[in-house]
CSV table of C-alpha atoms and ligand atoms in Angstrom, one decimal:
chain,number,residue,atom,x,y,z
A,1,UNK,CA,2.6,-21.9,7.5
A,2,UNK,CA,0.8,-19.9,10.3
A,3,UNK,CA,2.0,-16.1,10.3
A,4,UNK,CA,1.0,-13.6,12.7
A,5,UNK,CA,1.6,-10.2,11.2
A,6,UNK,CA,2.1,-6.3,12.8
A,7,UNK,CA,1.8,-3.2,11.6
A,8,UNK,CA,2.3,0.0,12.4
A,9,UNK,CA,4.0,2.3,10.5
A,10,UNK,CA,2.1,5.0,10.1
A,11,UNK,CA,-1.4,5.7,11.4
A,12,UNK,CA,-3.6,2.6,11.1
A,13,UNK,CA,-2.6,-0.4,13.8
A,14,UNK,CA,-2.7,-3.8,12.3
A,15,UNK,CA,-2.7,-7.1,13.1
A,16,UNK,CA,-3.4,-10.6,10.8
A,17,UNK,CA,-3.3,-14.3,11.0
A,18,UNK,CA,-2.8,-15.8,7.7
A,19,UNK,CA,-1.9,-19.2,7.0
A,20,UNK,CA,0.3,-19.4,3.8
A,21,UNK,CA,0.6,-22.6,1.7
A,22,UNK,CA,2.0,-23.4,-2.4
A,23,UNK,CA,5.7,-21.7,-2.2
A,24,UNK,CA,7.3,-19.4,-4.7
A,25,UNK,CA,5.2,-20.9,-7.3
A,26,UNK,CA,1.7,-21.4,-6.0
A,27,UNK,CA,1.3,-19.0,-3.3
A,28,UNK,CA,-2.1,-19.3,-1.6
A,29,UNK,CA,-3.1,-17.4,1.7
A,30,UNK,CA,-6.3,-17.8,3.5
A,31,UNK,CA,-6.6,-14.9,5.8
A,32,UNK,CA,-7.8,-16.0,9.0
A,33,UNK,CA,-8.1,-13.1,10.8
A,34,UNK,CA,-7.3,-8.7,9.6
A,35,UNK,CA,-7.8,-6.3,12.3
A,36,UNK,CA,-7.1,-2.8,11.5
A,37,UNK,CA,-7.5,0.1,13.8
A,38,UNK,CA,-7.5,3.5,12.1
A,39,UNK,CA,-6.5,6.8,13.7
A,40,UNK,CA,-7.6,8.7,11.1
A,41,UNK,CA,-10.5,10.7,13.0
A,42,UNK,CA,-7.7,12.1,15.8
A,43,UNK,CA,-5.2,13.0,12.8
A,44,UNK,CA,-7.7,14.7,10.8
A,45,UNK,CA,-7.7,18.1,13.0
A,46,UNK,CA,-4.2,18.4,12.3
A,47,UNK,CA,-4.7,18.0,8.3
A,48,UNK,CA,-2.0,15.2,8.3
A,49,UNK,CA,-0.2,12.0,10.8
A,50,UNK,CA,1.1,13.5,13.8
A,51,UNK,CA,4.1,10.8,14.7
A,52,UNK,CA,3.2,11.0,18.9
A,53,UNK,CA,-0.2,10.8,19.1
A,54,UNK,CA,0.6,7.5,16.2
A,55,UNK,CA,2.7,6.1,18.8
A,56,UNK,CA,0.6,6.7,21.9
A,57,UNK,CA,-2.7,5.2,20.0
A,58,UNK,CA,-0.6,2.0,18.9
A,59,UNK,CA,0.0,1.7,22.4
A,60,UNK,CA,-3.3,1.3,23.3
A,61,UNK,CA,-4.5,-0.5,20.2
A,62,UNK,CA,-1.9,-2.6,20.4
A,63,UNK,CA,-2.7,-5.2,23.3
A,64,UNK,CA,-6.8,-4.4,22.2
A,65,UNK,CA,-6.1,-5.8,18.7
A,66,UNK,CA,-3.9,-8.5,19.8
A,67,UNK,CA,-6.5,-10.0,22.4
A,68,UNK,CA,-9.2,-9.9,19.7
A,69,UNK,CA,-6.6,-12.0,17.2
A,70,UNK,CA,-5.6,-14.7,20.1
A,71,UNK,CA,-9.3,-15.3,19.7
A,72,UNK,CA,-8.8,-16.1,16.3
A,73,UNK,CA,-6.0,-18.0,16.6
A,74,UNK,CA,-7.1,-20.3,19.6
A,75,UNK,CA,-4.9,-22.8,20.6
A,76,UNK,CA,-2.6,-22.7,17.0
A,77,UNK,CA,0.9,-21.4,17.5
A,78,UNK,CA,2.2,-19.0,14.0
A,79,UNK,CA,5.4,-20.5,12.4
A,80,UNK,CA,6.5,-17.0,11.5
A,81,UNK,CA,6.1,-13.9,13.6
A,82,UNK,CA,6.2,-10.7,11.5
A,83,UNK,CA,6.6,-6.8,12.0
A,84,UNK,CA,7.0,-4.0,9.7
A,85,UNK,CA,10.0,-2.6,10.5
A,86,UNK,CA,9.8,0.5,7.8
A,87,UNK,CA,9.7,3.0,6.1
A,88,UNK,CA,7.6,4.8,7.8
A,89,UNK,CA,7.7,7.1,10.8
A,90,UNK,CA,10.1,5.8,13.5
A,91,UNK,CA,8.3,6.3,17.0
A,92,UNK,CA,5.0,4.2,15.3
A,93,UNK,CA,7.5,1.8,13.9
A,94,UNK,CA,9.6,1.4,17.2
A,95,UNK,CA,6.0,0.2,19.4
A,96,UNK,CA,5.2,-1.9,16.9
A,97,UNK,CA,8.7,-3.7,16.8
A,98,UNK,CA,8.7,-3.5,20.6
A,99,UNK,CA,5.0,-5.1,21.2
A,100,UNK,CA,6.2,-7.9,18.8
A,101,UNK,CA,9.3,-8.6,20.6
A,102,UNK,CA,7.2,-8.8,23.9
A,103,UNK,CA,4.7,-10.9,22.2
A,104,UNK,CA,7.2,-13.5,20.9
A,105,UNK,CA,8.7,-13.8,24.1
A,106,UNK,CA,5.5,-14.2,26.3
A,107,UNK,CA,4.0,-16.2,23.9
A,108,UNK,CA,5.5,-17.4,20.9
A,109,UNK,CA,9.4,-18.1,21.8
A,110,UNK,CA,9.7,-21.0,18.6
A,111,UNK,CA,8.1,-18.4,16.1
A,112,UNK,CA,10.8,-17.6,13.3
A,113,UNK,CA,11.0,-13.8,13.8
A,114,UNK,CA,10.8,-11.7,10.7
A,115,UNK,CA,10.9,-7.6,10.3
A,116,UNK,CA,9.2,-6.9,7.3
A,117,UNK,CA,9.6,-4.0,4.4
A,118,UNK,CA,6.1,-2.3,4.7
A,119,UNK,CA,6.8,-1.7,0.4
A,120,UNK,CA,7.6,-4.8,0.0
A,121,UNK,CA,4.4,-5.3,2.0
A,122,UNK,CA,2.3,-3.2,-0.7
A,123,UNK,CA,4.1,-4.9,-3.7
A,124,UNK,CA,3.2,-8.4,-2.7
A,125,UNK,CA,-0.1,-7.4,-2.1
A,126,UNK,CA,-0.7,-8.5,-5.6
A,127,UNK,CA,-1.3,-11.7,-4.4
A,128,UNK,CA,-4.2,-10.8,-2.6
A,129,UNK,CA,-6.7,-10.4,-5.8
A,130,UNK,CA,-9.7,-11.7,-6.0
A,131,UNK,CA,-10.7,-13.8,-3.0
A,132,UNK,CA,-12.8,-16.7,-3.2
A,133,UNK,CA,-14.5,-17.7,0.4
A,134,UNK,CA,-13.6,-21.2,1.9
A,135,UNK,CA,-16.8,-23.8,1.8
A,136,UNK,CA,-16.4,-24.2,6.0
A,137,UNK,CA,-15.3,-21.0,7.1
A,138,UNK,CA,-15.9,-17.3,5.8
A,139,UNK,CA,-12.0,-16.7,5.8
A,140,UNK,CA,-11.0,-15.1,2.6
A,141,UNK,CA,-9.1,-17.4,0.7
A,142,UNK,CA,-6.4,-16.0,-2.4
A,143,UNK,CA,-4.9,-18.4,-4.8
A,144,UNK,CA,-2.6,-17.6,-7.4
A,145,UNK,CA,-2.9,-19.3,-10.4
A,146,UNK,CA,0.1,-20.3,-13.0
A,147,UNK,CA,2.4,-16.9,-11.1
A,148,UNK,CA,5.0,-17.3,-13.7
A,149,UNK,CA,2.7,-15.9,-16.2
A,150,UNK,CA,2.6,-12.8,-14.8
A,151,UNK,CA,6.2,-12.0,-15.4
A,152,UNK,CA,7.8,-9.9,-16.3
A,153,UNK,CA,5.3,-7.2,-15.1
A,154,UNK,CA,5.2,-3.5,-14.4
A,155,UNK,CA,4.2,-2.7,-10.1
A,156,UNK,CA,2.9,0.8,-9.8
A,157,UNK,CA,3.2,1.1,-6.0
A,158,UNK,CA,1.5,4.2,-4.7
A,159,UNK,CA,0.9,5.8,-1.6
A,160,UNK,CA,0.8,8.9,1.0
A,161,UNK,CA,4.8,8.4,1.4
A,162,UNK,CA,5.9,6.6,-2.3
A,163,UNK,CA,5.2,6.6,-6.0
A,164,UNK,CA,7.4,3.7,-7.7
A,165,UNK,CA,7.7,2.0,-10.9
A,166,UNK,CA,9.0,-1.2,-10.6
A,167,UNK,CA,9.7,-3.8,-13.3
A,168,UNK,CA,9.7,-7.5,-11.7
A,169,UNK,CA,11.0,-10.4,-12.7
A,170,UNK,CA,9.6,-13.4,-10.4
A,171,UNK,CA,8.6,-12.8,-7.0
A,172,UNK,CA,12.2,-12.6,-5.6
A,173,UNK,CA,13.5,-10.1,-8.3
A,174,UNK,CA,12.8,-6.8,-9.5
A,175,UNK,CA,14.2,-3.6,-10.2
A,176,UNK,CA,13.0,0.0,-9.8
A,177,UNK,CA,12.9,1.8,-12.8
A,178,UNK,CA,11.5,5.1,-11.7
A,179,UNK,CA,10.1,7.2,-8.8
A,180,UNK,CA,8.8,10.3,-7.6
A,181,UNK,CA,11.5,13.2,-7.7
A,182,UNK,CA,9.2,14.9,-4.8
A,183,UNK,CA,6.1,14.6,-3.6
A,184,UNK,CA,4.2,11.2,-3.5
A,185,UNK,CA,1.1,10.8,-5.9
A,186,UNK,CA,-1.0,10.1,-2.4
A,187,UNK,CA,0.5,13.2,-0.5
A,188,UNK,CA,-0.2,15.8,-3.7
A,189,UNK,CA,-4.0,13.9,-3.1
A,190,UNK,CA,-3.9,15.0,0.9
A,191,UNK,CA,-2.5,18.0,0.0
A,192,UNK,CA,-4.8,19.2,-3.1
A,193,UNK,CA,-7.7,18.1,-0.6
A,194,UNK,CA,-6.7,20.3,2.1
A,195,UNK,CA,-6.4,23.3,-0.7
A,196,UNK,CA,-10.3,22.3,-1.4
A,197,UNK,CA,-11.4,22.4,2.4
A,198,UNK,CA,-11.7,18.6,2.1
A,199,UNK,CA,-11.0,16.6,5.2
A,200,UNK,CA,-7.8,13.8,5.8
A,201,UNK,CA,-7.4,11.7,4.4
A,202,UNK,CA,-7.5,13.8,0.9
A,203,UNK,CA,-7.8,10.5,-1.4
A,204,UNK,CA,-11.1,9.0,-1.1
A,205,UNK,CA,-12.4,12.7,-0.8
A,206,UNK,CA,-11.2,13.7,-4.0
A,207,UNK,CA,-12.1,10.7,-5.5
A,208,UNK,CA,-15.8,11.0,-4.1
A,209,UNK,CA,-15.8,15.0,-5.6
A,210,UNK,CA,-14.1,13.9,-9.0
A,211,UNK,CA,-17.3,11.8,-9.4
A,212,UNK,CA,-19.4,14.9,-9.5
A,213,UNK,CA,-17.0,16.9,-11.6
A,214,UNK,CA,-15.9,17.6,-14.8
A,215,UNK,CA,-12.4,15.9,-15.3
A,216,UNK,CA,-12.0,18.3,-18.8
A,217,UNK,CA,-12.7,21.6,-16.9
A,218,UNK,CA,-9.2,22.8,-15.9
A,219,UNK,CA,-6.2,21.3,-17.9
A,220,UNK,CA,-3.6,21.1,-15.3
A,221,UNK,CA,0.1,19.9,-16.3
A,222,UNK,CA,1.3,16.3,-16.5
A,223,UNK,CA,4.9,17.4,-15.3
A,224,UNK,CA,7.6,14.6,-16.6
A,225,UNK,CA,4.5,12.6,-18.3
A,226,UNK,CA,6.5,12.5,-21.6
A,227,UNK,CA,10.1,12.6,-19.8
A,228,UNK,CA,12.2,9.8,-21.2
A,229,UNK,CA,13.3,7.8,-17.6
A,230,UNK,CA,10.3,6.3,-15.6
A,231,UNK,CA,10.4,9.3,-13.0
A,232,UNK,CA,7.4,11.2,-11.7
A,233,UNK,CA,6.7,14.5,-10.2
A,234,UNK,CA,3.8,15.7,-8.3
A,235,UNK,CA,4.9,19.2,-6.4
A,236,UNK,CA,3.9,21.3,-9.8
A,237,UNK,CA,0.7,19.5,-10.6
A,238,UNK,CA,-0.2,20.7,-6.7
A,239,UNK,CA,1.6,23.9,-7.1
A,240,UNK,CA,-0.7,24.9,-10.2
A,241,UNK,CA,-4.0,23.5,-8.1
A,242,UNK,CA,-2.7,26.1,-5.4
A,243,UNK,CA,-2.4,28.9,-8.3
A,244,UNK,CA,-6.2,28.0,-9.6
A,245,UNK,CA,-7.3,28.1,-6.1
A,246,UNK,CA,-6.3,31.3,-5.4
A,247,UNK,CA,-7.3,32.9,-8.5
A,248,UNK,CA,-10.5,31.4,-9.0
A,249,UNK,CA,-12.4,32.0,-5.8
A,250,UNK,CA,-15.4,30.7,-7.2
A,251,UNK,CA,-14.0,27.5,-8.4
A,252,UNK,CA,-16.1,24.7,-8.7
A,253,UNK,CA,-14.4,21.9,-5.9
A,254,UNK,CA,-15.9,18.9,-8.2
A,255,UNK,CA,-14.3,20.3,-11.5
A,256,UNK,CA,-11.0,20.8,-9.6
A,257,UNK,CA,-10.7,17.4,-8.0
A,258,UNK,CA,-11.7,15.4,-11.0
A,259,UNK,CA,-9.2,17.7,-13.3
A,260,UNK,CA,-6.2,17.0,-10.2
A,261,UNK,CA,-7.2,13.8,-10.4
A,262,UNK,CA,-7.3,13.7,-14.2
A,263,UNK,CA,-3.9,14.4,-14.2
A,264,UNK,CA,-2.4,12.5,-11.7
A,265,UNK,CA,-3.9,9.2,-13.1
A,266,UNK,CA,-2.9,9.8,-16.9
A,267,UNK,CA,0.8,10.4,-16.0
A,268,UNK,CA,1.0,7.5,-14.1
A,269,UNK,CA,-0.8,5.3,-16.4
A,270,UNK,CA,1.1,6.5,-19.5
A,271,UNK,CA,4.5,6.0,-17.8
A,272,UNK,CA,3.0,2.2,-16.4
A,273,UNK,CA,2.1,1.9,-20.5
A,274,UNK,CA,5.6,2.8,-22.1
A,275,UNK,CA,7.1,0.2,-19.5
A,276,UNK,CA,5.2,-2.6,-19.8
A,277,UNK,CA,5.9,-1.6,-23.9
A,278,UNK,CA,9.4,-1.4,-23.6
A,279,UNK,CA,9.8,-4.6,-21.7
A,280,UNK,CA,7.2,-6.7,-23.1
A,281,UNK,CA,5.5,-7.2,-19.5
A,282,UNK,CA,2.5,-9.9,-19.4
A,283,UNK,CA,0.6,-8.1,-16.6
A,284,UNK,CA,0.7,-4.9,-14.6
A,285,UNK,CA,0.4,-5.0,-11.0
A,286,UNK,CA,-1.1,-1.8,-8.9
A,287,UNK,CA,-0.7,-1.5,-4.8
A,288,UNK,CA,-0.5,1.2,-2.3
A,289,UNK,CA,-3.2,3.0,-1.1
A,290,UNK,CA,-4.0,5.2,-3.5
A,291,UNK,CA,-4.5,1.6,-5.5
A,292,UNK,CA,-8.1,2.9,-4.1
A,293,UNK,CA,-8.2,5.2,-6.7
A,294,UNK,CA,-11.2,3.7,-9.5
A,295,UNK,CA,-10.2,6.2,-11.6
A,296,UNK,CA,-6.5,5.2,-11.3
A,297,UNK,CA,-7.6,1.3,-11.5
A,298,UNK,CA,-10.0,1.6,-14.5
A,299,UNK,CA,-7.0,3.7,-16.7
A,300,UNK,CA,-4.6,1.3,-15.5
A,301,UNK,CA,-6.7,-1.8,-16.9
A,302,UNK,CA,-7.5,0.1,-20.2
A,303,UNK,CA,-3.7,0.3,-21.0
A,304,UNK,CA,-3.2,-3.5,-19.9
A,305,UNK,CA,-6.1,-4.4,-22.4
A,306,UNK,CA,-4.6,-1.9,-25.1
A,307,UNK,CA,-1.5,-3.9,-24.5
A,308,UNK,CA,-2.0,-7.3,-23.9
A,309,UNK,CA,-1.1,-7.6,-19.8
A,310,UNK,CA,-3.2,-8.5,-17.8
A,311,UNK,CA,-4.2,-6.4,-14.4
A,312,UNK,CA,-4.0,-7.2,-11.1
A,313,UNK,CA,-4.2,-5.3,-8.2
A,314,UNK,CA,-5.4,-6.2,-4.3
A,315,UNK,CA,-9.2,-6.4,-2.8
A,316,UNK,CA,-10.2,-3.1,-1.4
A,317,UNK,CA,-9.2,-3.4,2.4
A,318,UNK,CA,-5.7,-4.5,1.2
A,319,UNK,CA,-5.2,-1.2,-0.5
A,320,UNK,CA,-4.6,0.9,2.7
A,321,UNK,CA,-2.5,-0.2,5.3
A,322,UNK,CA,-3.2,-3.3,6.9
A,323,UNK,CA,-1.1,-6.6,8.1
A,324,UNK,CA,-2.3,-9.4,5.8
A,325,UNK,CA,-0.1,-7.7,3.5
A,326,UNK,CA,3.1,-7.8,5.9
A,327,UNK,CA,2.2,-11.4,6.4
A,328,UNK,CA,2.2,-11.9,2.5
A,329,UNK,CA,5.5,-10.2,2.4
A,330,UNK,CA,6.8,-11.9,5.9
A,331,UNK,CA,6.2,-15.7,3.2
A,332,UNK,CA,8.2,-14.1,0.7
A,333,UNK,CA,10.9,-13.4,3.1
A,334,UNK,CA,10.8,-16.5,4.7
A,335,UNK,CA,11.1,-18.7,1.3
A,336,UNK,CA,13.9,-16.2,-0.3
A,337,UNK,CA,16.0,-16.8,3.4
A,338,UNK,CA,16.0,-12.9,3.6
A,339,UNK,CA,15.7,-11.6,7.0
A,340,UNK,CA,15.9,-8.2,8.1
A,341,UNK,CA,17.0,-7.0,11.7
A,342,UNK,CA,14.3,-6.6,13.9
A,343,UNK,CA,15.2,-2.6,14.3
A,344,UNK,CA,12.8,0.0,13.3
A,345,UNK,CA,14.3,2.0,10.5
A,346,UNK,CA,12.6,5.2,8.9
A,347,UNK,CA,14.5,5.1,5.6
A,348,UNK,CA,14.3,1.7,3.7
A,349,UNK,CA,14.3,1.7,0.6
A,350,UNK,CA,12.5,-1.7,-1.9
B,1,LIG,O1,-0.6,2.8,1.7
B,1,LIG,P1,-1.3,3.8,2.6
B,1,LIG,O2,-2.5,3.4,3.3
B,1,LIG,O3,-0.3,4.4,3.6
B,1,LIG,C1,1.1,4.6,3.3
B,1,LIG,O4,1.9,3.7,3.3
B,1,LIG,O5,1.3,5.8,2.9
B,1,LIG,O6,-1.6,5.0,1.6
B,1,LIG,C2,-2.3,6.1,2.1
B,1,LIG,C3,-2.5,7.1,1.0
B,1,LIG,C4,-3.0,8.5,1.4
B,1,LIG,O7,-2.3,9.5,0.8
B,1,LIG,C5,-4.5,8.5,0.9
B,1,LIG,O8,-5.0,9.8,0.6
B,1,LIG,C6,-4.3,7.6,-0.3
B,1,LIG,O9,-3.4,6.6,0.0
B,1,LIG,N1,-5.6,7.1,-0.7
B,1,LIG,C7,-6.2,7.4,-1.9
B,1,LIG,C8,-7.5,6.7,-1.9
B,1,LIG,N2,-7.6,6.0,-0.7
B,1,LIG,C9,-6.4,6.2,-0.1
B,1,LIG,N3,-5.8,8.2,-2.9
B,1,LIG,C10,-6.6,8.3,-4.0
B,1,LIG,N4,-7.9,7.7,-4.0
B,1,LIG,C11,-8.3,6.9,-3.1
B,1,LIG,N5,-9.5,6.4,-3.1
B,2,LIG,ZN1,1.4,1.9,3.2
């Protein structure tokens, strides 16, 4: 199946032409075309997303992105038409559902029309590991070899606006078994990077200063690391960054990012260990965007080693935000017959 993916919850606009073959137990995509437009350089005065200017650059980037894709996809028509239709912030969410609508009914009236769980997005993008390039074209391809292996497993889906731990069954069934209680791993990164003078987005920044640092230095807490459920909390690990900050005016930016960093990674790896323990999980399965993380992907493939699982997590560019991933997740919705209504909404939950 052809599916034309859009995205735009939050600040990067996204479009993707994928062509999806194998089912629920051979799922293979070839990823014909993955346009992503970030914003990032007009959010970074601000420190953070600010929702208008989102919606006003999707508005632009929209048609842009979508006139470069028709290129790609010629004369073929896509069987599904996706869109994210959350979480994320509304006004970005509502021009991408409303440039979808427009598009299906200018262009691609037959398309089965699917809105799309940007999580469910990041979960599935599992499936887009280790790419193997097609002998005739340069189009990534991403098969998945003998899936039911994988289960159970143990997702650890992370990013600026979520940090869950999800145990899942098959790729129609899972069940969240913890999550942050406040902040979200990637927003205590953007927000320990602002407290360092770093610029937006605070992950890759802190990650490129924790290279240089000492992760030892500065033993910041690993709140709820040895709690019994499978929650997390990041607000006090960024609260005592704040503290050090301002009572170390001298402090050393390297030794403080790779110390934050330290402990953001070992509380999320040990919880992602004592699950895929207590329910005997063959593989452990990391997405979001703060799957960027080396740090976070090297501890999480030391504790599936140390326990048997294997590791999987998506190829760089599908860390961050993009569309291949909503296409990925648009398949899954199409072969579980789960459709969502094409509204934008701020709040869904996976
Ligand atoms: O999934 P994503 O692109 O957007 C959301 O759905 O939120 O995730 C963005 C988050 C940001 O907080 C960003 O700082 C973080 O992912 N991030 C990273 C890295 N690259 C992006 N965090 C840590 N290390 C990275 N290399
Ligand atoms: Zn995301």
């Amino acid at each position: 199946m052809k599916i034309l993916a859009i995205e735009t919850s939050c600040d990067e606009t996204a479009i993707a032409f994928v062509e999806a073959t194998g089912g629920l137990k051979a799922p293979q995509f070839t990823i014909l075309g993955n346009l992503v437009t970030s914003q990032i350089a007009l959010h970074r005065p601000f420190g953070g997303v600010v929702p208008n200017i989102a919606k006003r650059e999707h508005l632009k980037n929209l048609p842009i992105l979508f006139e470069e894709i028709q290129k790609i996809i010629g004369r073929k028509k896509p069987d599904i038409l996706a869109v994210t239709v959350g979480p994320g912030l509304e006004p970005a969410l509502w021009t991408g559902v409303g440039f979808a609508k427009e598009v299906r009914k200018k262009y691609f009236p037959k398309a089965e029309f699917l809105g799309v769980n940007h999580m469910e997005g990041h979960l599935y993008s599992f499936l887009l590991a280790k790419a193997s390039k097609g002998k005739k074209n340069k189009s990534p391809s991403f098969k998945t070899p003998r899936v039911n292996s994988f289960f159970p497993a143990i997702a650890v889906v992370v990013s600026g606006g979520h940090t869950i731990l999800l145990k899942v069954d098959s790729l129609e069934k899972w069940k969240r078994l913890g999550e942050t209680r406040d902040d979200a791993v990637g927003e205590a990164f953007d927000k320990v990077a602002r407290m360092l003078e770093l610029p937006y987005p605070g992950g890759p920044e802190i990650e490129k200063h924790a290279k240089l640092g000492n992760a030892a230095a500065i033993p910041f807490p690993r709140p709820l690391m040895h709690s019994s459920d499978y929650d997390f909390s990041f607000s006090g690990l960024k609260t005592s960054v704040l503290y050090y900050m301002r009572d170390h005016k001298d402090a050393n930016k390297d030794d403080v990012a790779a110390s934050f960093q330290a402990a953001a990674v070992e509380t999320l790896a040990k919880k992602a260990e004592r699950a895929v323990r207590q329910f005997g999980a063959q593989s452990i399965l990391l997405s979001g965007g703060v799957a960027a993380n080396t740090a976070l992907r090297e501890a999480l493939t030391l504790k599936a080693k140390e326990t048997g699982a294997a590791f999987f997590a998506p190829s760089f560019e599908y860390n961050t935000d993009n569309a291949a991933m909503i296409a990925v997740a648009a398949y899954m919705s199409h072969l579980r017959k789960k459709n969502r209504r094409i509204i934008a909404q701020a709040n869904i939950s996976l």
